Amino acid sequence: MTDVAKYGPWAVILGGSEGVGASFAHQLAGDGFNLVLVARRPEPLEETAAQLRKLGAQVRTHSLDLMRAESVQTLIGATADLEVGLLICNAGANSYGKPFLDGDLAGFQGVIDLNVTTPLALAQHYGRGMRDRGRGGILFVGSLAGYLGSARESVYGAAKAFGRIFAEGLWLELRDHGVDVLELVLGVTRTPAMERAGLDFDIPGLTVGEPADVAREGLAHLSDGPVWVVAGNEKVVEIRSRTDRATLAVGAHEALKRLMPE
Ligand SMILES: NC(=O)c1ccc[n+]([C@@H]2O[C@H](COP(=O)([O-])OP(=O)(O)OC[C@H]3O[C@@H](n4cnc5c(N)ncnc54)[C@H](OP(=O)(O)O)[C@@H]3O)[C@@H](O)[C@H]2O)c1
């Protein structure tokens, strides 16, 4: 159960319309939170919001592309009247999976903006209010990709590595102010986005997380920052942190080719 007195009354979930983001929302609504959900497509947003309202939550939805700088100001303006005690930066993706030399810089910049620039801006905005009140939480959804470089994911992996290191620093800065910061590191998770991308979840030995389990684990460990690795992925993190980077990168590259069709 997530303590609404410490982290409420409003939670903002970036990427709150489906999968892991919607699971966070459902669990928080069940614990008495009100929700602000942000995603691009209005239909899944409204569908999730309707379910949450049935649980008694007040819900606001904002159909925004979080790759766009103006979305930050729009969201800040639209939530100015709310006491936001919890920010969940879940929206993230390798939105431009090209080999680096063959792609446009603008495409790669979009990956950075979605996974880094926007979460930073909103963590600063909502974090200031939390620090003033002496309570709250900021959860960043990270990835095993942030522990090792991968072809076609060089920018995405680097962005996720940035997020983890940033979370550690912010955790240090806020831990004496009553504000929890957590980087929740996901392994492969059966989300609609990954299903649409055609991931092969049936590879023998692959650990596959379910959105509701992953969200539950993250919320349960909000105060166990700065980094929490979702159960079953600890060994991969340990291996990817070793020093023989070339062997590791080539091995993970082969594994990724089996997991993700080009
Ligand atoms: N699934 C995995 O295997 C996996 C593994 C490691 C890490 N992760 C991380 O986990 C998080 C969630 O991943 P997921 O996509 O699989 O799960 P998800 O939680 O099922 O869905 C992503 C959510 O983000 C929204 N979103 C995506 N791009 C957006 C944009 N540009 N602007 C606004 N909203 C956006 C989506 O709605 P719209 O599409 O309608 O915008 C959706 O609500 C990400 O940070 C990802 O990097 C996932």
Coordinates of C-alpha atoms and ligand atoms in Angstrom, one line a residue:
M1 CA 0.0 0.0 0.0
T2 CA 1.4 3.4 -1.0
D3 CA 1.0 6.0 1.7
V4 CA -1.2 8.8 0.4
A5 CA -0.4 11.0 3.4
K6 CA 3.3 10.9 2.4
Y7 CA 3.0 10.8 -1.4
G8 CA -0.4 12.2 -2.2
P9 CA -2.9 13.6 -2.8
W10 CA -2.1 13.8 -6.5
A11 CA 0.3 11.6 -8.5
V12 CA 1.4 12.6 -12.0
I13 CA 2.2 9.6 -14.2
L14 CA 4.0 10.3 -17.5
G15 CA 3.0 7.5 -19.7
G16 CA 0.0 6.5 -17.6
S17 CA -2.4 5.2 -20.2
E18 CA -1.3 1.6 -20.6
G19 CA 1.0 -1.2 -19.4
V20 CA 3.3 -0.3 -16.5
G21 CA 2.0 3.3 -16.4
A22 CA -1.6 2.2 -16.1
S23 CA -0.7 -0.4 -13.5
F24 CA 0.9 2.3 -11.4
A25 CA -2.3 4.3 -11.8
H26 CA -4.6 1.5 -10.8
Q27 CA -2.7 0.6 -7.7
L28 CA -2.4 4.3 -6.6
A29 CA -6.1 4.9 -7.2
G30 CA -6.8 1.8 -5.0
D31 CA -4.8 3.5 -2.3
G32 CA -6.7 6.7 -2.5
F33 CA -4.6 8.8 -4.8
N34 CA -5.9 11.2 -7.4
L35 CA -4.2 10.9 -10.8
V36 CA -2.9 13.1 -13.6
L37 CA -2.2 10.8 -16.6
V38 CA -0.2 11.9 -19.6
A39 CA 0.3 10.1 -22.9
R40 CA -0.2 10.8 -26.6
R41 CA -3.1 8.7 -27.7
P42 CA -6.4 10.0 -26.2
E43 CA -8.4 6.7 -26.4
P44 CA -6.2 4.6 -24.1
L45 CA -5.9 7.6 -21.8
E46 CA -9.7 8.0 -21.5
E47 CA -10.3 4.3 -21.1
T48 CA -7.8 4.1 -18.2
A49 CA -9.2 7.2 -16.6
A50 CA -12.7 5.8 -16.7
Q51 CA -11.6 2.7 -14.9
L52 CA -9.8 4.8 -12.3
R53 CA -12.8 7.0 -11.7
K54 CA -14.8 3.8 -10.9
L55 CA -12.3 3.3 -8.1
G56 CA -13.2 6.7 -6.7
A57 CA -10.2 8.6 -7.9
Q58 CA -10.3 12.1 -9.4
V59 CA -8.5 11.8 -12.7
R60 CA -7.2 14.4 -15.2
T61 CA -5.9 13.4 -18.6
H62 CA -3.5 15.3 -20.9
S63 CA -2.9 14.1 -24.4
L64 CA 0.7 15.4 -24.9
D65 CA 3.8 14.3 -26.7
L66 CA 6.5 14.3 -24.0
M67 CA 9.2 14.6 -26.7
R68 CA 8.0 18.2 -27.3
A69 CA 9.4 20.9 -25.1
E70 CA 6.1 22.8 -25.0
S71 CA 4.4 19.8 -23.4
V72 CA 6.4 20.5 -20.2
Q73 CA 4.9 24.0 -19.8
T74 CA 1.5 22.8 -20.8
L75 CA 1.5 20.2 -18.1
I76 CA 3.0 22.5 -15.5
G77 CA 0.2 25.0 -16.2
A78 CA -2.5 22.4 -16.1
T79 CA -1.5 21.1 -12.7
A80 CA -0.7 24.5 -11.1
D81 CA -3.7 24.1 -8.7
L82 CA -2.8 20.6 -7.6
E83 CA -0.6 19.3 -4.7
V84 CA 1.5 16.8 -6.5
G85 CA 3.2 14.5 -4.1
L86 CA 4.3 11.8 -6.5
L87 CA 5.8 12.0 -10.0
I88 CA 6.3 8.8 -12.0
C89 CA 8.4 9.2 -15.1
N90 CA 7.4 6.1 -16.9
A91 CA 7.1 7.2 -20.5
G92 CA 10.2 6.2 -22.3
A93 CA 11.2 4.3 -25.3
N94 CA 13.8 3.8 -28.0
S95 CA 11.7 5.9 -30.3
Y96 CA 14.3 6.1 -33.0
G97 CA 16.1 2.8 -33.4
K98 CA 18.5 3.6 -36.3
P99 CA 22.2 2.9 -36.5
F100 CA 23.7 6.2 -35.3
L101 CA 25.5 7.2 -38.5
D102 CA 22.5 6.5 -40.7
G103 CA 19.9 8.4 -38.7
D104 CA 19.1 12.1 -38.3
L105 CA 20.3 13.9 -35.2
A106 CA 16.8 15.2 -34.7
G107 CA 15.5 11.7 -34.3
F108 CA 18.1 10.8 -31.7
Q109 CA 17.4 14.1 -29.9
G110 CA 13.8 12.9 -29.6
V111 CA 15.0 9.8 -27.7
I112 CA 17.0 12.1 -25.4
D113 CA 14.1 14.5 -24.9
L114 CA 11.6 11.8 -24.0
N115 CA 13.9 9.8 -21.7
V116 CA 16.0 12.6 -20.2
T117 CA 15.0 16.2 -21.0
T118 CA 11.4 16.1 -20.1
P119 CA 11.8 13.9 -16.9
L120 CA 14.5 16.3 -15.7
A121 CA 12.3 19.4 -16.3
L122 CA 9.3 17.9 -14.5
A123 CA 11.3 16.4 -11.7
Q124 CA 12.7 19.8 -11.0
H125 CA 9.3 21.5 -11.1
Y126 CA 7.3 19.0 -9.0
G127 CA 10.4 18.2 -6.8
R128 CA 10.6 21.8 -5.7
G129 CA 7.0 21.6 -4.4
M130 CA 7.7 18.3 -2.6
R131 CA 10.9 19.7 -1.0
D132 CA 9.0 22.7 0.3
R133 CA 6.3 20.5 1.8
G134 CA 9.0 18.1 3.2
R135 CA 7.4 15.0 1.7
G136 CA 6.9 13.2 -1.6
G137 CA 8.4 10.8 -4.2
I138 CA 9.9 10.8 -7.7
L139 CA 10.1 7.5 -9.5
F140 CA 12.0 7.1 -12.7
V141 CA 11.5 4.0 -14.8
G142 CA 14.8 2.7 -16.0
S143 CA 16.1 -0.2 -17.9
L144 CA 18.7 -2.9 -18.1
A145 CA 19.6 -1.2 -21.4
G146 CA 21.2 1.5 -19.2
Y147 CA 23.9 -0.9 -18.0
L148 CA 25.4 -1.8 -21.4
G149 CA 25.6 -0.3 -24.9
S150 CA 23.6 -1.9 -27.7
A151 CA 23.6 -1.4 -31.5
R152 CA 20.5 0.6 -32.6
E153 CA 20.0 1.5 -29.0
S154 CA 23.2 3.5 -28.4
V155 CA 21.3 6.7 -27.6
Y156 CA 18.5 5.0 -25.7
G157 CA 20.9 3.0 -23.5
A158 CA 22.9 6.1 -22.8
A159 CA 19.8 8.0 -21.9
K160 CA 18.8 5.2 -19.4
A161 CA 22.3 5.2 -17.9
F162 CA 22.0 9.0 -17.5
G163 CA 18.7 8.5 -15.8
R164 CA 20.1 6.1 -13.2
I165 CA 23.1 8.2 -12.4
F166 CA 20.9 11.3 -12.2
A167 CA 18.5 9.5 -9.8
E168 CA 21.4 8.6 -7.5
G169 CA 22.5 12.3 -7.3
L170 CA 19.0 13.6 -6.8
W171 CA 18.3 10.9 -4.1
L172 CA 21.3 12.3 -2.2
E173 CA 20.1 15.8 -2.6
L174 CA 16.6 15.1 -1.4
R175 CA 17.0 12.4 1.2
D176 CA 17.2 14.8 4.1
H177 CA 14.1 16.7 2.8
G178 CA 11.6 13.9 3.1
V179 CA 11.5 13.3 -0.6
D180 CA 12.2 9.8 -1.9
V181 CA 13.8 9.2 -5.3
L182 CA 13.9 5.9 -7.0
E183 CA 15.2 4.5 -10.3
L184 CA 13.2 1.4 -10.9
V185 CA 15.2 -0.8 -13.3
L186 CA 13.0 -2.9 -15.5
G187 CA 14.0 -6.0 -17.4
V188 CA 11.9 -7.2 -20.3
T189 CA 8.3 -6.5 -19.5
R190 CA 5.2 -7.7 -21.3
T191 CA 3.7 -4.3 -22.1
P192 CA 1.4 -3.4 -25.1
A193 CA 4.3 -1.3 -26.5
M194 CA 6.6 -4.3 -26.5
E195 CA 3.9 -6.6 -27.9
R196 CA 3.4 -4.2 -30.7
A197 CA 7.2 -4.1 -31.3
G198 CA 7.0 -7.9 -31.8
L199 CA 9.3 -8.9 -28.9
D200 CA 9.7 -12.7 -28.5
F201 CA 8.8 -13.2 -24.8
D202 CA 9.1 -17.0 -25.1
I203 CA 12.9 -17.3 -25.4
P204 CA 14.0 -20.0 -23.0
G205 CA 15.5 -18.6 -19.8
L206 CA 14.3 -15.1 -20.4
T207 CA 12.9 -13.3 -17.3
V208 CA 9.7 -11.5 -18.4
G209 CA 8.0 -9.1 -16.0
E210 CA 4.3 -8.4 -15.9
P211 CA 3.2 -4.7 -15.7
A212 CA 1.1 -5.1 -12.6
D213 CA 3.9 -6.9 -10.7
V214 CA 6.6 -4.5 -11.8
A215 CA 4.5 -1.5 -10.7
R216 CA 3.7 -3.1 -7.4
E217 CA 7.3 -3.8 -6.7
G218 CA 8.3 -0.2 -7.6
L219 CA 5.7 1.4 -5.3
A220 CA 6.6 -1.0 -2.5
H221 CA 10.2 0.1 -2.7
L222 CA 9.7 3.9 -3.2
S223 CA 11.7 4.5 -0.1
D224 CA 14.5 2.0 -1.0
G225 CA 16.3 4.2 -3.5
P226 CA 18.3 5.3 -5.2
V227 CA 18.1 2.2 -7.4
W228 CA 15.8 -0.8 -7.3
V229 CA 16.2 -3.6 -9.8
V230 CA 13.0 -5.6 -10.5
A231 CA 13.2 -9.1 -9.1
G232 CA 14.8 -11.6 -11.4
N233 CA 17.1 -9.1 -13.1
E234 CA 19.7 -8.7 -10.4
K235 CA 22.1 -11.2 -12.0
V236 CA 22.0 -9.4 -15.4
V237 CA 22.8 -6.1 -13.7
E238 CA 25.7 -7.7 -11.9
I239 CA 27.1 -9.2 -15.2
R240 CA 26.6 -6.0 -17.1
S241 CA 28.5 -4.1 -14.5
R242 CA 31.7 -6.1 -15.1
T243 CA 34.8 -4.6 -16.7
D244 CA 35.2 -6.7 -19.9
R245 CA 33.0 -4.4 -21.9
A246 CA 33.7 -5.7 -25.4
T247 CA 32.8 -9.3 -24.5
L248 CA 29.7 -8.1 -22.6
A249 CA 28.6 -5.8 -25.5
V250 CA 29.0 -8.5 -28.2
G251 CA 27.2 -11.1 -26.0
A252 CA 24.3 -8.8 -25.3
H253 CA 24.1 -7.8 -28.9
E254 CA 23.6 -11.4 -30.0
A255 CA 20.9 -11.9 -27.3
L256 CA 19.1 -8.7 -28.4
K257 CA 19.0 -9.9 -32.0
R258 CA 17.1 -13.0 -30.8
L259 CA 14.7 -10.9 -28.7
M260 CA 13.9 -8.1 -31.0
P261 CA 13.4 -8.5 -34.7
E262 CA 14.9 -5.8 -36.9
Ligands
LIG1 N1 8.6 -3.0 -21.6 C1 9.9 -3.3 -21.5 O1 10.4 -4.5 -21.8 C2 10.9 -2.4 -20.8 C3 12.1 -2.8 -20.5 C4 13.0 -1.9 -19.8 C5 12.6 -0.6 -19.6 N2 11.3 -0.2 -20.0 C6 11.0 1.2 -19.6 O2 9.7 1.1 -19.0 C7 8.9 2.3 -19.4 C8 7.6 1.9 -19.9 O3 7.8 1.2 -21.1 P1 6.7 0.6 -22.1 O4 6.6 1.5 -23.2 O5 7.1 -0.8 -22.4 O6 5.5 0.6 -21.2 P2 4.0 1.2 -20.9 O7 4.1 1.7 -19.5 O8 3.1 0.0 -21.2 O9 3.6 2.3 -21.9 C9 4.3 3.5 -22.2 C10 3.4 4.7 -21.9 O10 4.1 5.9 -22.2 C11 3.3 6.6 -23.2 N3 4.3 7.3 -24.1 C12 5.2 6.7 -24.9 N4 5.8 7.7 -25.6 C13 5.3 8.9 -25.3 C14 5.4 10.2 -25.7 N5 6.3 10.5 -26.6 N6 4.7 11.2 -25.1 C15 3.8 10.9 -24.1 N7 3.6 9.6 -23.7 C16 4.3 8.6 -24.3 C17 2.4 5.6 -23.8 O11 1.2 6.1 -24.4 P3 1.2 6.7 -25.9 O12 1.9 5.7 -26.8 O13 -0.2 6.9 -26.2 O14 1.9 8.0 -25.9 C18 2.1 4.7 -22.6 O15 1.1 5.3 -21.8 C19 9.8 3.1 -20.3 O16 10.5 4.1 -19.6 C20 10.8 2.1 -20.9 O17 12.0 2.6 -21.3 C21 10.5 -1.1 -20.6

